[in-house]
N, CA, C and O atoms as a DFTB+ gen file, in Angstrom:
716 C
 N C O
     1  1     -12.133     -13.663       1.262
     2  2     -11.754     -12.409       0.033
     3  2     -13.386     -12.282      -1.049
     4  3     -13.659     -13.190      -1.833
     5  1     -14.019     -11.417      -0.940
     6  2     -15.274     -10.709      -1.741
     7  2     -14.666      -9.567      -2.764
     8  3     -14.306      -8.459      -2.366
     9  1     -14.610      -9.939      -3.962
    10  2     -14.469      -8.623      -5.397
    11  2     -15.290      -7.779      -5.382
    12  3     -16.187      -8.233      -4.672
    13  1     -15.645      -6.533      -5.819
    14  2     -16.839      -5.873      -5.743
    15  2     -16.487      -4.929      -6.956
    16  3     -15.797      -3.963      -6.629
    17  1     -16.820      -5.013      -8.286
    18  2     -18.210      -5.583      -8.290
    19  2     -17.908      -7.381      -8.868
    20  3     -16.802      -7.802      -9.206
    21  1     -18.609      -7.828      -8.860
    22  2     -18.527      -9.618      -9.191
    23  2     -18.305      -9.467     -10.600
    24  3     -17.584     -10.268     -11.194
    25  1     -18.980      -8.307     -11.310
    26  2     -18.527      -8.818     -12.472
    27  2     -17.966      -7.406     -13.291
    28  3     -18.677      -6.401     -13.278
    29  1     -16.685      -7.406     -13.980
    30  2     -16.195      -5.879     -14.436
    31  2     -17.037      -5.760     -16.002
    32  3     -17.299      -6.665     -16.795
    33  1     -17.359      -4.153     -16.094
    34  2     -17.882      -3.933     -17.598
    35  2     -17.145      -3.032     -17.886
    36  3     -16.979      -2.885     -19.097
    37  1     -16.594      -2.314     -17.194
    38  2     -15.627      -0.761     -17.828
    39  2     -14.500      -1.451     -18.336
    40  3     -14.119      -1.376     -19.504
    41  1     -13.844      -2.290     -17.224
    42  2     -12.071      -3.118     -17.471
    43  2     -12.294      -3.992     -17.777
    44  3     -13.408      -4.509     -17.692
    45  1     -10.948      -4.651     -18.419
    46  2     -11.409      -5.761     -18.600
    47  2     -10.386      -6.779     -17.088
    48  3      -9.256      -7.251     -17.218
    49  1     -11.160      -6.834     -15.953
    50  2     -10.160      -7.481     -14.991
    51  2     -11.117      -8.622     -14.803
    52  3     -12.273      -8.701     -15.220
    53  1     -10.360      -9.579     -14.028
    54  2     -11.300     -10.951     -14.043
    55  2     -11.106     -10.912     -12.436
    56  3     -10.011     -10.729     -11.902
    57  1     -12.459     -11.131     -11.662
    58  2     -12.668     -11.093     -10.333
    59  2     -12.303     -11.966      -9.354
    60  3     -12.030     -11.798      -8.165
    61  1     -12.355     -13.223     -10.270
    62  2     -11.996     -14.498     -10.022
    63  2     -10.344     -14.159      -9.554
    64  3      -9.952     -14.424      -8.417
    65  1      -9.621     -13.657     -10.402
    66  2      -8.098     -13.560     -10.539
    67  2      -7.475     -12.559      -9.600
    68  3      -6.294     -12.635      -9.262
    69  1      -8.632     -11.243      -9.024
    70  2      -8.057     -10.428      -7.864
    71  2      -8.579     -11.383      -6.868
    72  3      -7.933     -11.255      -5.828
    73  1      -9.468     -12.266      -6.774
    74  2      -9.781     -12.520      -5.329
    75  2      -8.915     -13.878      -4.867
    76  3      -9.036     -14.531      -3.831
    77  1      -8.123     -14.049      -5.839
    78  2      -7.316     -15.258      -5.612
    79  2      -6.007     -14.787      -5.388
    80  3      -5.342     -15.391      -4.546
    81  1      -5.455     -13.730      -6.034
    82  2      -4.481     -12.664      -5.753
    83  2      -4.208     -12.075      -4.276
    84  3      -3.219     -12.032      -3.544
    85  1      -5.671     -11.600      -4.171
    86  2      -5.616     -10.924      -2.669
    87  2      -5.591     -11.717      -1.732
    88  3      -4.760     -11.453      -0.863
    89  1      -6.564     -13.123      -1.503
    90  2      -6.375     -14.542      -0.669
    91  2      -4.786     -14.798      -0.329
    92  3      -4.339     -14.919       0.812
    93  1      -4.097     -14.851      -1.430
    94  2      -2.602     -15.441      -1.803
    95  2      -1.995     -14.307      -0.657
    96  3      -1.766     -14.664       0.499
    97  1      -1.759     -12.866      -1.135
    98  2      -1.665     -11.835      -0.391
    99  2      -1.994     -12.014       1.218
   100  3      -1.007     -12.061       1.952
   101  1      -2.952     -12.089       1.665
   102  2      -3.754     -11.881       2.941
   103  2      -2.829     -13.271       3.317
   104  3      -1.845     -13.046       4.022
   105  1      -3.021     -14.423       2.982
   106  2      -2.397     -15.548       3.898
   107  2      -0.493     -15.496       4.007
   108  3       0.105     -15.887       5.009
   109  1       0.292     -14.865       2.607
   110  2       1.533     -14.360       3.221
   111  2       1.516     -13.213       4.120
   112  3       2.499     -12.981       4.823
   113  1       0.617     -12.577       4.148
   114  2       1.033     -11.422       5.060
   115  2       0.512     -11.763       6.253
   116  3       1.184     -11.397       7.217
   117  1      -0.575     -12.410       6.507
   118  2      -1.061     -12.993       8.393
   119  2      -2.168     -12.208       8.379
   120  3      -2.653     -11.836       9.447
   121  1      -2.781     -11.810       7.041
   122  2      -4.435     -10.897       7.534
   123  2      -5.426     -12.315       7.110
   124  3      -5.568     -13.026       6.114
   125  1      -6.078     -12.231       8.709
   126  2      -6.678     -13.705       8.641
   127  2      -8.419     -13.076       8.991
   128  3      -9.304     -13.884       9.270
   129  1      -8.649     -11.824       8.932
   130  2     -10.035     -11.748       8.973
   131  2     -10.031     -11.578       7.612
   132  3      -9.076     -11.433       6.849
   133  1     -11.835     -11.633       7.283
   134  2     -12.338     -11.874       5.716
   135  2     -12.078     -10.037       4.945
   136  3     -12.202      -8.928       5.465
   137  1     -11.747     -10.400       3.756
   138  2     -11.294      -8.769       3.648
   139  2     -12.441      -8.428       2.141
   140  3     -12.712      -9.256       1.271
   141  1     -12.728      -7.606       2.182
   142  2     -13.584      -7.069       0.767
   143  2     -12.981      -5.869       0.004
   144  3     -12.834      -4.696       0.347
   145  1     -12.699      -6.476      -1.053
   146  2     -11.842      -5.960      -2.226
   147  2     -12.641      -4.725      -3.103
   148  3     -12.776      -5.114      -4.263
   149  1     -13.198      -3.385      -2.910
   150  2     -14.191      -2.847      -3.730
   151  2     -13.087      -2.293      -4.706
   152  3     -12.002      -1.935      -4.248
   153  1     -13.394      -2.216      -6.202
   154  2     -12.932      -1.601      -7.244
   155  2     -13.725      -0.662      -7.945
   156  3     -14.861      -0.998      -8.281
   157  1     -13.235       0.624      -8.255
   158  2     -13.830       1.662      -8.521
   159  2     -13.753       1.593     -10.232
   160  3     -12.913       2.261     -10.835
   161  1     -14.479       0.933     -10.761
   162  2     -13.746       0.893     -12.714
   163  2     -14.357       1.971     -13.563
   164  3     -14.613       1.931     -14.767
   165  1     -14.575       3.130     -12.535
   166  2     -15.719       4.135     -13.542
   167  2     -14.253       5.206     -13.499
   168  3     -14.389       6.349     -13.935
   169  1     -13.257       4.883     -13.104
   170  2     -12.196       6.330     -13.252
   171  2     -10.635       5.229     -13.358
   172  3     -10.278       4.173     -12.836
   173  1     -10.216       5.937     -14.070
   174  2      -8.677       5.356     -14.761
   175  2      -7.636       5.770     -13.368
   176  3      -6.521       5.274     -13.201
   177  1      -8.360       6.907     -12.330
   178  2      -7.029       7.495     -11.732
   179  2      -6.484       5.921     -10.783
   180  3      -6.532       4.772     -11.223
   181  1      -6.139       6.232      -9.821
   182  2      -5.052       5.438      -8.915
   183  2      -5.048       5.662      -7.551
   184  3      -4.008       5.705      -6.895
   185  1      -6.213       5.814      -7.066
   186  2      -5.849       6.021      -5.497
   187  2      -6.760       4.794      -4.968
   188  3      -7.911       4.504      -5.294
   189  1      -5.740       4.058      -3.896
   190  2      -6.274       3.276      -2.920
   191  2      -6.203       3.406      -1.721
   192  3      -5.227       4.036      -1.314
   193  1      -6.938       3.009      -0.963
   194  2      -7.130       3.293       0.633
   195  2      -7.714       2.194       1.542
   196  3      -8.483       1.592       0.794
   197  1      -7.746       1.781       2.400
   198  2      -8.078       1.244       3.332
   199  2      -9.868       2.021       4.185
   200  3      -9.902       2.841       5.103
   201  1     -10.558       1.666       3.780
   202  2     -11.802       2.530       4.436
   203  2     -12.343       1.641       5.152
   204  3     -13.533       1.793       4.876
   205  1     -12.283       0.852       5.854
   206  2     -12.886       0.008       6.962
   207  2     -11.861      -1.254       7.617
   208  3     -11.129      -1.812       6.799
   209  1     -11.808      -1.610       8.744
   210  2     -10.851      -2.655       9.454
   211  2     -12.370      -3.492       9.699
   212  3     -12.236      -4.623      10.166
   213  1     -13.372      -3.169       9.506
   214  2     -14.559      -4.194      10.282
   215  2     -15.723      -3.665       9.430
   216  3     -16.365      -2.616       9.496
   217  1     -15.792      -4.737       8.599
   218  2     -15.277      -5.728       7.869
   219  2     -13.800      -5.073       6.869
   220  3     -13.988      -4.349       5.891
   221  1     -13.019      -5.302       7.127
   222  2     -11.735      -5.027       6.456
   223  2     -11.989      -4.711       4.639
   224  3     -12.007      -5.578       3.766
   225  1     -12.123      -3.576       4.493
   226  2     -12.128      -3.008       3.526
   227  2     -11.212      -1.884       2.219
   228  3     -11.102      -0.669       2.052
   229  1     -10.722      -3.101       1.534
   230  2      -9.822      -2.122       0.414
   231  2     -10.383      -1.606      -0.600
   232  3     -10.922      -2.373      -1.398
   233  1     -10.407      -0.106      -0.852
   234  2     -10.904       0.207      -2.203
   235  2     -10.127       0.788      -2.963
   236  3      -9.225       1.468      -2.472
   237  1     -10.232       0.706      -3.968
   238  2      -8.901       1.034      -5.279
   239  2      -9.806       1.612      -6.368
   240  3     -11.009       1.370      -6.460
   241  1      -8.846       2.684      -7.474
   242  2      -9.707       2.797      -8.246
   243  2      -8.921       2.236      -9.564
   244  3      -7.714       2.475      -9.587
   245  1      -9.563       1.405     -10.830
   246  2      -9.378       0.744     -11.283
   247  2      -7.556       0.964     -11.829
   248  3      -6.631       0.160     -11.943
   249  1      -7.664       2.349     -12.046
   250  2      -6.220       2.718     -12.221
   251  2      -4.977       2.189     -11.740
   252  3      -3.968       2.052     -12.432
   253  1      -5.063       1.963     -10.798
   254  2      -3.879       1.767      -9.557
   255  2      -3.655       0.063      -9.702
   256  3      -2.704      -0.585      -9.263
   257  1      -4.921      -0.471     -10.511
   258  2      -4.682      -2.148     -10.809
   259  2      -4.173      -2.379     -12.769
   260  3      -3.738      -3.401     -13.300
   261  1      -4.407      -1.233     -13.305
   262  2      -4.224      -1.180     -14.375
   263  2      -3.219      -1.345     -15.137
   264  3      -2.721      -0.224     -15.044
   265  1      -2.110      -2.289     -16.275
   266  2      -1.696      -2.280     -17.363
   267  2      -0.970      -1.139     -17.732
   268  3      -1.213      -0.891     -18.913
   269  1       0.059      -0.084     -17.088
   270  2       0.179       1.059     -17.870
   271  2       0.526       0.827     -19.323
   272  3       0.465       1.880     -19.957
   273  1       0.863      -0.197     -20.032
   274  2       0.907      -0.151     -21.636
   275  2      -0.217      -0.994     -22.083
   276  3      -0.100      -1.440     -23.225
   277  1      -1.212      -1.286     -21.470
   278  2      -2.276      -1.893     -21.873
   279  2      -3.501      -1.510     -21.462
   280  3      -4.259      -2.369     -21.013
   281  1      -3.852      -0.343     -21.531
   282  2      -5.225       0.186     -20.678
   283  2      -6.549      -0.513     -20.747
   284  3      -7.023      -0.802     -21.846
   285  1      -7.009      -0.725     -19.919
   286  2      -8.271      -1.707     -18.926
   287  2      -7.598      -2.844     -18.921
   288  3      -8.360      -3.777     -19.175
   289  1      -6.408      -3.210     -18.728
   290  2      -6.067      -4.611     -18.633
   291  2      -5.273      -4.740     -17.281
   292  3      -4.317      -3.983     -17.117
   293  1      -5.559      -5.527     -16.432
   294  2      -5.044      -6.110     -15.444
   295  2      -3.411      -5.972     -15.279
   296  3      -2.695      -6.258     -16.238
   297  1      -2.863      -5.541     -14.073
   298  2      -1.230      -5.421     -14.277
   299  2      -1.090      -6.551     -13.089
   300  3      -1.061      -5.959     -12.010
   301  1      -0.996      -7.957     -12.920
   302  2      -1.097      -8.392     -11.798
   303  2      -0.104      -8.124     -10.790
   304  3      -0.334      -7.982      -9.589
   305  1       1.420      -8.042     -11.567
   306  2       2.367      -7.632     -10.467
   307  2       2.043      -6.035      -9.987
   308  3       2.753      -5.730      -9.030
   309  1       1.139      -4.947     -10.427
   310  2       1.458      -4.120      -9.618
   311  2      -0.050      -3.814      -9.082
   312  3      -0.361      -2.778      -8.493
   313  1      -1.084      -5.069      -9.438
   314  2      -2.149      -5.445      -8.482
   315  2      -1.594      -5.622      -7.402
   316  3      -1.971      -4.853      -6.518
   317  1      -0.497      -6.668      -7.008
   318  2       0.078      -7.356      -6.107
   319  2       0.549      -6.099      -5.290
   320  3       0.181      -5.947      -4.125
   321  1       1.352      -5.223      -5.912
   322  2       2.053      -3.981      -5.124
   323  2       0.833      -3.280      -4.547
   324  3       0.909      -3.186      -3.322
   325  1       0.127      -2.948      -4.886
   326  2      -1.247      -1.976      -4.247
   327  2      -1.610      -2.784      -3.341
   328  3      -1.410      -2.392      -2.191
   329  1      -2.063      -3.753      -3.467
   330  2      -3.292      -4.377      -2.426
   331  2      -2.417      -5.215      -1.638
   332  3      -3.016      -5.451      -0.589
   333  1      -1.103      -5.867      -1.643
   334  2      -0.307      -6.251      -1.340
   335  2       0.250      -4.783       0.193
   336  3       0.341      -4.806       1.420
   337  1       0.435      -3.908      -0.735
   338  2       0.966      -2.507       0.581
   339  2      -0.457      -2.100       1.349
   340  3      -0.362      -1.521       2.431
   341  1      -1.854      -2.413       0.769
   342  2      -3.108      -2.108       1.372
   343  2      -2.917      -2.953       2.599
   344  3      -2.870      -2.349       3.670
   345  1      -2.780      -4.475       2.603
   346  2      -2.755      -5.545       3.532
   347  2      -2.231      -5.266       4.409
   348  3      -2.634      -5.137       5.565
   349  1      -0.608      -5.050       3.684
   350  2       0.267      -4.428       5.205
   351  2       0.126      -3.733       6.130
   352  3       0.369      -4.109       7.277
   353  1      -0.454      -2.141       5.716
   354  2      -0.826      -1.485       6.568
   355  2      -2.298      -1.400       7.259
   356  3      -2.747      -0.605       8.084
   357  1      -2.815      -2.407       6.676
   358  2      -4.276      -2.888       7.671
   359  2      -3.915      -3.457       8.467
   360  3      -4.359      -3.261       9.598
   361  1      -2.920      -4.443       8.211
   362  2      -2.518      -5.644       9.222
   363  2      -1.888      -4.756      10.566
   364  3      -2.189      -4.882      11.753
   365  1      -0.807      -3.724       9.866
   366  2      -0.168      -3.078      10.837
   367  2      -1.767      -2.315      11.873
   368  3      -1.717      -2.374      13.102
   369  1      -2.721      -1.827      11.342
   370  2      -3.971      -1.458      11.926
   371  2      -4.522      -2.280      12.853
   372  3      -4.935      -1.814      13.915
   373  1      -4.584      -3.356      12.621
   374  2      -5.394      -4.509      13.366
   375  2      -4.370      -4.987      14.242
   376  3      -4.811      -5.912      14.925
   377  1      -3.003      -4.678      14.526
   378  2      -2.267      -5.404      15.047
   379  2      -1.909      -4.231      16.514
   380  3      -0.955      -3.463      16.394
   381  1      -2.588      -4.212      17.564
   382  2      -2.334      -3.555      18.959
   383  2      -1.116      -2.928      19.356
   384  3      -0.993      -1.876      19.983
   385  1      -0.240      -3.681      18.926
   386  2       0.849      -3.316      19.221
   387  2       1.411      -2.228      18.802
   388  3       2.017      -1.465      19.554
   389  1       1.264      -2.046      17.548
   390  2       1.762      -1.107      16.513
   391  2       1.567       0.410      16.938
   392  3       2.362       1.350      16.949
   393  1      -0.171       0.286      17.388
   394  2      -0.632       1.762      18.102
   395  2      -0.772       2.874      17.136
   396  3      -0.399       4.047      17.139
   397  1      -1.486       2.062      16.238
   398  2      -1.174       3.228      14.698
   399  2      -2.654       3.739      15.419
   400  3      -3.197       3.320      16.442
   401  1      -3.186       5.096      14.213
   402  2      -4.341       5.559      14.801
   403  2      -5.763       4.696      14.364
   404  3      -5.757       3.465      14.356
   405  1      -6.873       5.426      14.035
   406  2      -7.995       4.709      13.716
   407  2      -8.139       4.731      12.318
   408  3      -7.757       5.806      11.857
   409  1      -8.558       3.921      11.456
   410  2      -8.589       3.568       9.930
   411  2      -8.796       4.867       9.438
   412  3      -7.917       5.351       8.725
   413  1     -10.203       5.771       9.796
   414  2     -10.383       6.378       9.211
   415  2      -9.886       8.116       9.673
   416  3     -10.399       9.197       9.385
   417  1      -8.652       7.750      10.513
   418  2      -7.789       9.156      10.848
   419  2      -6.921       9.580      10.062
   420  3      -6.086       8.767       9.666
   421  1      -6.844      11.153       9.538
   422  2      -6.242      11.623       8.851
   423  2      -4.767      11.628       9.154
   424  3      -4.400      12.372      10.064
   425  1      -3.816      10.858       8.481
   426  2      -2.696      11.072       8.751
   427  2      -1.708      11.865       7.648
   428  3      -1.697      11.863       6.417
   429  1      -0.910      12.522       8.621
   430  2      -0.197      13.782       8.396
   431  2       1.017      12.921       6.616
   432  3       1.479      11.781       6.565
   433  1       1.082      13.525       6.021
   434  2       1.527      13.146       4.507
   435  2       3.027      12.554       4.841
   436  3       3.434      11.504       4.343
   437  1       3.862      13.435       5.825
   438  2       5.338      12.578       5.933
   439  2       5.085      11.169       6.496
   440  3       5.550      10.144       5.998
   441  1       4.306      11.225       7.574
   442  2       3.725       9.917       8.483
   443  2       3.419       8.482       7.377
   444  3       3.788       7.310       7.316
   445  1       2.504       9.428       6.587
   446  2       2.111       8.159       5.281
   447  2       2.903       7.992       4.758
   448  3       2.789       6.784       4.552
   449  1       4.140       8.416       4.095
   450  2       5.174       8.350       3.076
   451  2       5.933       7.161       3.735
   452  3       6.075       6.039       3.250
   453  1       6.565       7.785       5.376
   454  2       7.256       6.854       6.021
   455  2       6.516       5.417       5.803
   456  3       7.037       4.524       5.135
   457  1       5.251       5.289       6.433
   458  2       4.537       3.702       6.415
   459  2       4.719       3.127       4.956
   460  3       4.969       1.978       4.592
   461  1       4.538       4.163       4.312
   462  2       4.268       3.183       3.149
   463  2       5.640       2.879       2.447
   464  3       5.768       2.161       1.455
   465  1       6.432       3.396       2.969
   466  2       8.108       3.049       2.690
   467  2       8.145       1.563       3.598
   468  3       8.036       0.470       3.042
   469  1       8.290       1.702       4.847
   470  2       7.912       0.452       5.744
   471  2       7.371      -0.423       5.148
   472  3       8.071      -1.386       4.837
   473  1       5.909      -0.421       4.758
   474  2       5.241      -1.743       4.074
   475  2       5.892      -2.015       2.821
   476  3       6.194      -3.187       2.596
   477  1       6.146      -1.184       2.017
   478  2       6.701      -1.877       0.542
   479  2       8.176      -2.464       0.522
   480  3       8.557      -3.151      -0.426
   481  1       9.059      -2.141       1.696
   482  2      10.272      -2.911       1.887
   483  2       9.814      -4.474       2.434
   484  3      10.491      -5.413       2.016
   485  1       8.722      -4.750       3.325
   486  2       8.479      -5.755       4.080
   487  2       7.651      -6.367       2.396
   488  3       7.987      -7.529       2.167
   489  1       7.024      -5.972       1.675
   490  2       6.600      -6.604       0.695
   491  2       7.814      -7.097      -0.462
   492  3       7.693      -8.163      -1.066
   493  1       8.545      -6.523      -0.596
   494  2       9.414      -6.866      -1.532
   495  2      10.159      -7.843      -0.861
   496  3      10.677      -8.731      -1.538
   497  1      10.318      -7.829       0.484
   498  2      11.128      -9.411       1.448
   499  2      10.371     -10.500       0.926
   500  3      10.954     -11.566       0.729
   501  1       9.070     -10.381       0.655
   502  2       7.937     -11.113       0.625
   503  2       7.442     -11.591      -1.070
   504  3       6.458     -12.082      -1.625
   505  1       9.047     -11.005      -1.494
   506  2       8.657     -11.610      -2.786
   507  2       8.290     -10.718      -4.214
   508  3       8.595     -11.012      -5.370
   509  1       7.536      -9.541      -3.720
   510  2       7.002      -8.893      -4.653
   511  2       7.094      -7.370      -4.863
   512  3       6.577      -6.658      -4.002
   513  1       7.580      -6.910      -5.710
   514  2       8.461      -6.296      -5.927
   515  2       7.695      -5.646      -7.628
   516  3       7.550      -6.484      -8.517
   517  1       7.265      -4.143      -7.908
   518  2       6.907      -3.852      -8.883
   519  2       7.687      -3.014      -9.556
   520  3       7.534      -1.821      -9.296
   521  1       8.717      -3.396     -10.584
   522  2       9.584      -2.135     -11.453
   523  2      10.744      -2.183     -10.035
   524  3      11.077      -3.144      -9.342
   525  1      11.215      -0.544      -9.961
   526  2      12.034      -0.589      -8.859
   527  2      11.618       0.321      -7.785
   528  3      12.011       1.482      -7.668
   529  1      10.629      -0.406      -6.856
   530  2      10.410       0.431      -5.854
   531  2      10.799       0.951      -4.668
   532  3      10.230       1.673      -3.848
   533  1      12.006       0.392      -4.729
   534  2      13.229       1.049      -3.482
   535  2      13.464       2.391      -3.829
   536  3      13.446       3.242      -2.940
   537  1      13.749       2.793      -5.354
   538  2      14.579       4.077      -5.681
   539  2      13.315       4.961      -5.681
   540  3      13.545       6.155      -5.487
   541  1      11.710       4.525      -5.903
   542  2      10.832       5.319      -6.119
   543  2      10.533       5.447      -4.691
   544  3      10.526       6.618      -4.313
   545  1      10.344       4.785      -4.011
   546  2      10.318       5.229      -2.741
   547  2      10.906       5.867      -1.529
   548  3      10.525       6.310      -0.446
   549  1      12.143       5.692      -2.286
   550  2      12.933       7.067      -1.576
   551  2      12.871       7.840      -1.827
   552  3      12.566       8.471      -0.816
   553  1      12.975       8.784      -2.989
   554  2      12.109       9.694      -3.782
   555  2      11.264      10.011      -3.069
   556  3      11.402      11.190      -2.745
   557  1      10.256       9.455      -2.551
   558  2       8.731      10.233      -2.336
   559  2       9.278      10.393      -0.869
   560  3       9.152      11.550      -0.470
   561  1       9.816       9.587      -0.019
   562  2      10.550      10.193       1.190
   563  2      11.411      10.945       1.257
   564  3      11.826      11.297       2.361
   565  1      11.924      11.405       0.143
   566  2      13.057      12.637       0.352
   567  2      12.439      13.828      -0.022
   568  3      12.776      14.922       0.432
   569  1      11.284      13.606      -1.071
   570  2      10.518      14.988      -1.534
   571  2       9.854      15.306      -0.417
   572  3       9.670      16.516      -0.282
   573  1       9.412      14.580       0.471
   574  2       8.026      14.813       1.641
   575  2       9.371      15.425       2.707
   576  3       9.172      16.594       3.039
   577  1      10.473      14.908       3.183
   578  2      11.249      15.121       4.217
   579  2      12.375      16.027       4.587
   580  3      12.734      16.722       5.538
   581  1      12.873      15.599       3.050
   582  2      14.063      16.842       2.845
   583  2      15.420      15.605       1.999
   584  3      15.647      14.445       2.343
   585  1      15.819      16.077       1.323
   586  2      17.202      15.341       0.959
   587  2      18.285      15.720       1.324
   588  3      18.937      16.703       0.972
   589  1      18.648      14.372       2.561
   590  2      19.501      14.661       3.889
   591  2      20.024      13.599       4.205
   592  3      19.397      12.548       4.076
   593  1      21.144      13.625       4.636
   594  2      21.604      12.099       5.099
   595  2      21.106      11.403       6.113
   596  3      21.446      10.236       6.303
   597  1      20.073      12.161       7.035
   598  2      19.522      11.807       7.881
   599  2      18.343      11.305       7.464
   600  3      18.067      10.395       8.245
   601  1      17.351      11.435       6.502
   602  2      16.408      10.573       5.969
   603  2      16.809       9.993       5.028
   604  3      16.033       9.151       4.576
   605  1      18.137      10.165       4.333
   606  2      18.476       8.450       3.588
   607  2      18.526       7.505       4.807
   608  3      17.704       6.612       4.604
   609  1      19.080       7.351       5.857
   610  2      19.242       6.641       7.082
   611  2      17.894       5.856       7.308
   612  3      17.626       4.655       7.302
   613  1      17.040       7.164       7.539
   614  2      15.608       6.707       8.156
   615  2      15.212       5.978       7.018
   616  3      14.918       4.798       7.210
   617  1      15.128       6.515       5.648
   618  2      14.931       5.249       4.741
   619  2      15.404       3.611       4.961
   620  3      14.760       2.565       5.041
   621  1      16.750       3.916       5.012
   622  2      17.032       2.320       5.356
   623  2      16.489       1.744       6.716
   624  3      16.152       0.561       6.716
   625  1      16.409       2.246       7.513
   626  2      15.764       1.843       8.098
   627  2      14.435       1.130       8.203
   628  3      14.120      -0.036       8.439
   629  1      13.628       2.468       7.894
   630  2      12.234       1.958       7.493
   631  2      11.957       0.711       6.380
   632  3      11.034      -0.091       6.527
   633  1      12.943       0.676       5.196
   634  2      12.897      -0.344       4.498
   635  2      13.379      -1.243       5.046
   636  3      12.333      -1.829       5.324
   637  1      14.348      -2.021       5.553
   638  2      14.913      -3.028       6.139
   639  2      14.334      -3.555       7.176
   640  3      14.592      -4.682       7.599
   641  1      13.284      -2.565       7.796
   642  2      13.168      -3.124       9.180
   643  2      12.097      -4.189       9.306
   644  3      11.247      -4.037       8.430
   645  1      11.791      -5.502      10.326
   646  2      10.634      -6.230      10.058
   647  2       9.959      -5.872      10.923
   648  3       8.854      -6.410      10.867
   649  1      10.145      -4.812      12.203
   650  2       9.059      -4.794      12.740
   651  2       9.262      -3.016      13.503
   652  3      10.164      -2.757      14.299
   653  1       8.542      -2.308      13.178
   654  2       8.266      -1.003      13.725
   655  2       6.890      -0.596      14.090
   656  3       5.896      -1.195      13.681
   657  1       6.853       0.498      14.916
   658  2       5.581       1.074      15.720
   659  2       5.089       2.049      14.749
   660  3       5.487       2.247      13.601
   661  1       4.126       2.644      15.425
   662  2       3.468       4.169      14.841
   663  2       3.893       5.080      15.303
   664  3       3.287       6.084      14.929
   665  1       5.052       5.364      16.288
   666  2       5.920       5.961      16.944
   667  2       7.241       6.215      16.274
   668  3       7.978       7.193      16.403
   669  1       7.349       5.451      15.747
   670  2       8.828       5.240      15.157
   671  2       8.419       5.977      13.716
   672  3       9.113       6.978      13.536
   673  1       7.559       5.752      12.756
   674  2       6.989       6.519      11.794
   675  2       6.573       7.875      12.225
   676  3       6.734       8.694      11.319
   677  1       6.177       8.285      13.122
   678  2       6.370       9.444      13.636
   679  2       7.550      10.423      13.777
   680  3       7.709      11.606      13.476
   681  1       8.362       9.421      14.385
   682  2       9.802       9.943      14.374
   683  2      10.272      10.239      13.418
   684  3      11.142      11.101      13.536
   685  1      10.034       9.808      12.224
   686  2      11.150       9.698      10.975
   687  2      10.130      10.970      10.513
   688  3      10.740      11.837       9.886
   689  1       8.958      11.189      10.671
   690  2       8.324      11.899       9.706
   691  2       9.285      13.904      11.000
   692  3       9.991      14.866      10.698
   693  1       8.783      13.522      11.955
   694  2       9.320      14.676      12.478
   695  2      11.026      14.982      12.046
   696  3      11.736      15.758      12.686
   697  1      11.534      14.122      10.716
   698  2      12.591      15.020      10.593
   699  2      12.847      15.872       9.862
   700  3      13.974      16.257       9.552
   701  1      11.517      16.393       9.386
   702  2      10.961      17.424       8.606
   703  2      11.355      18.423       9.485
   704  3      12.118      19.248       8.983
   705  1      11.063      18.590      10.635
   706  2      11.110      19.644      11.336
   707  2      12.577      19.870      11.616
   708  3      12.946      21.032      11.448
   709  1      13.309      19.173      11.931
   710  2      14.430      19.094      12.497
   711  2      15.438      19.501      11.073
   712  3      16.476      20.161      11.119
   713  1      15.004      19.094      10.229
   714  2      16.041      19.221       9.093
   715  2      16.778      20.427       8.277
   716  3      17.590      20.165       7.390
């Protein structure tokens, strides 16, 4: 694991701590390729994305890793949630059987939300949960796809399934059309 920058100047994050956290999560998830974690410390915003699979590069704005109650300080549980989610999604993309899009492909918001629910459920089962992630993810899926029994059932499948494929996520996102 490589963390960039090697030394933070605008936020009080320890790159060694982030490196260890990322390496531990990668090991738990089964990511065996080198990982590069790029942190944009120039913004307090919270975007996070996979920018490359070769090499595996995770890019996050420093606000995504920040303790909400202590500005400019790292939240280890929050960082585990963000980095873990990205690593699970990268693991999906690296798995040919998953059948996902290219890393740089535009993913429709409904599919992206379903994918995040699926990844978050797996992350929780690995023992990494930040606040009440289940309720937050359920609300996100409902706001994207509609408030219905079908969406709630789809959420349960996404949240609890150990193995889904890209077409499963697209089918869930298709509920919006039928709802």
